[in-house]
Amino acid sequence: EADIYQTPRYLVIGTGKKITLECSQTMGHDKMYWYQQDPGMELHLIHYSYGVNSTEKGDLSSESTVSRIRTEHFPLTLESARPSHTSQYLCASSELGGGKNIQYFGAGTRLSVL
Amino acid sequence: LAKTTQPISMDSYEGQEVNITCSHNNIATNDYITWYQQFPSQGPRFIIQGYKTKVTNEVASLFIPADRKSSTLSLPRVSLSDTAVYYCLVGDWSKAAGNKLTFGGGTRVLVKP
């Protein structure tokens, strides 16, 4: 099993609050990703990173921001949460290089903004 | 990334073999074919990956014809716990610009008793 952890698993907060979703992996993977998924819908890539100090925006525009100060840690921050941010957020990681790029996912954080 | 097309849903019964076919007509020479499984409220989990012909592991088999324009994931003797969404992805992830995964809608497999 993959060693990638997300906290919290569930979060209910009020509008306007600042939140940080945590993601950590112990596999030493260089690449990390954040996806957003609404119930029963597709996954959409919102951020990714190739390594420390590298962050890129994904295919789906998001008001969230990410940072990569340490290899194992890739937190996602929302400065001012809104009800439209209600969704499931999934973090993943993979090795850098090679053509296979198998991604390992965390269990996700289900966010509800009231 | 090559666009993929797979059925929206499939029903099966316990003990049967389930075959899910994915079309990827625009697959490029360096592209790999990867399948993921996702249970409700969980992240996707890697099942199998292949480039050509047949690949088998303890969970599934992947059949890829010579033209590589489609692939079939085969789940032998499914159980109720195999009820999930199955995603087919195609891409050359050796390129920096291609190091992303694009998930389509997937195929919802329902295994009935």
PDB file of C-alpha atoms in Angstrom, chain B residues 13-16 76-83 111:
ATOM      1  CA  TYR B  13     -22.810 -10.790 -11.196  1.00  0.00           C
ATOM      2  CA  GLU B  14     -20.549 -12.354  -8.649  1.00  0.00           C
ATOM      3  CA  GLY B  15     -18.200 -14.917 -10.114  1.00  0.00           C
ATOM      4  CA  GLN B  16     -18.411 -13.589 -13.643  1.00  0.00           C
ATOM      5  CA  PRO B  76     -11.737 -12.421 -13.453  1.00  0.00           C
ATOM      6  CA  ARG B  77     -14.444 -13.787 -11.184  1.00  0.00           C
ATOM      7  CA  VAL B  78     -15.613 -10.503  -9.706  1.00  0.00           C
ATOM      8  CA  SER B  79     -17.011 -10.165  -6.224  1.00  0.00           C
ATOM      9  CA  LEU B  80     -19.254  -7.549  -4.642  1.00  0.00           C
ATOM     10  CA  SER B  81     -16.163  -5.693  -3.475  1.00  0.00           C
ATOM     11  CA  ASP B  82     -15.146  -5.051  -7.080  1.00  0.00           C
ATOM     12  CA  THR B  83     -18.015  -2.578  -7.415  1.00  0.00           C
ATOM     13  CA  VAL B 111     -21.448  -6.322  -9.209  1.00  0.00           C
TER      14      VAL B 111
END
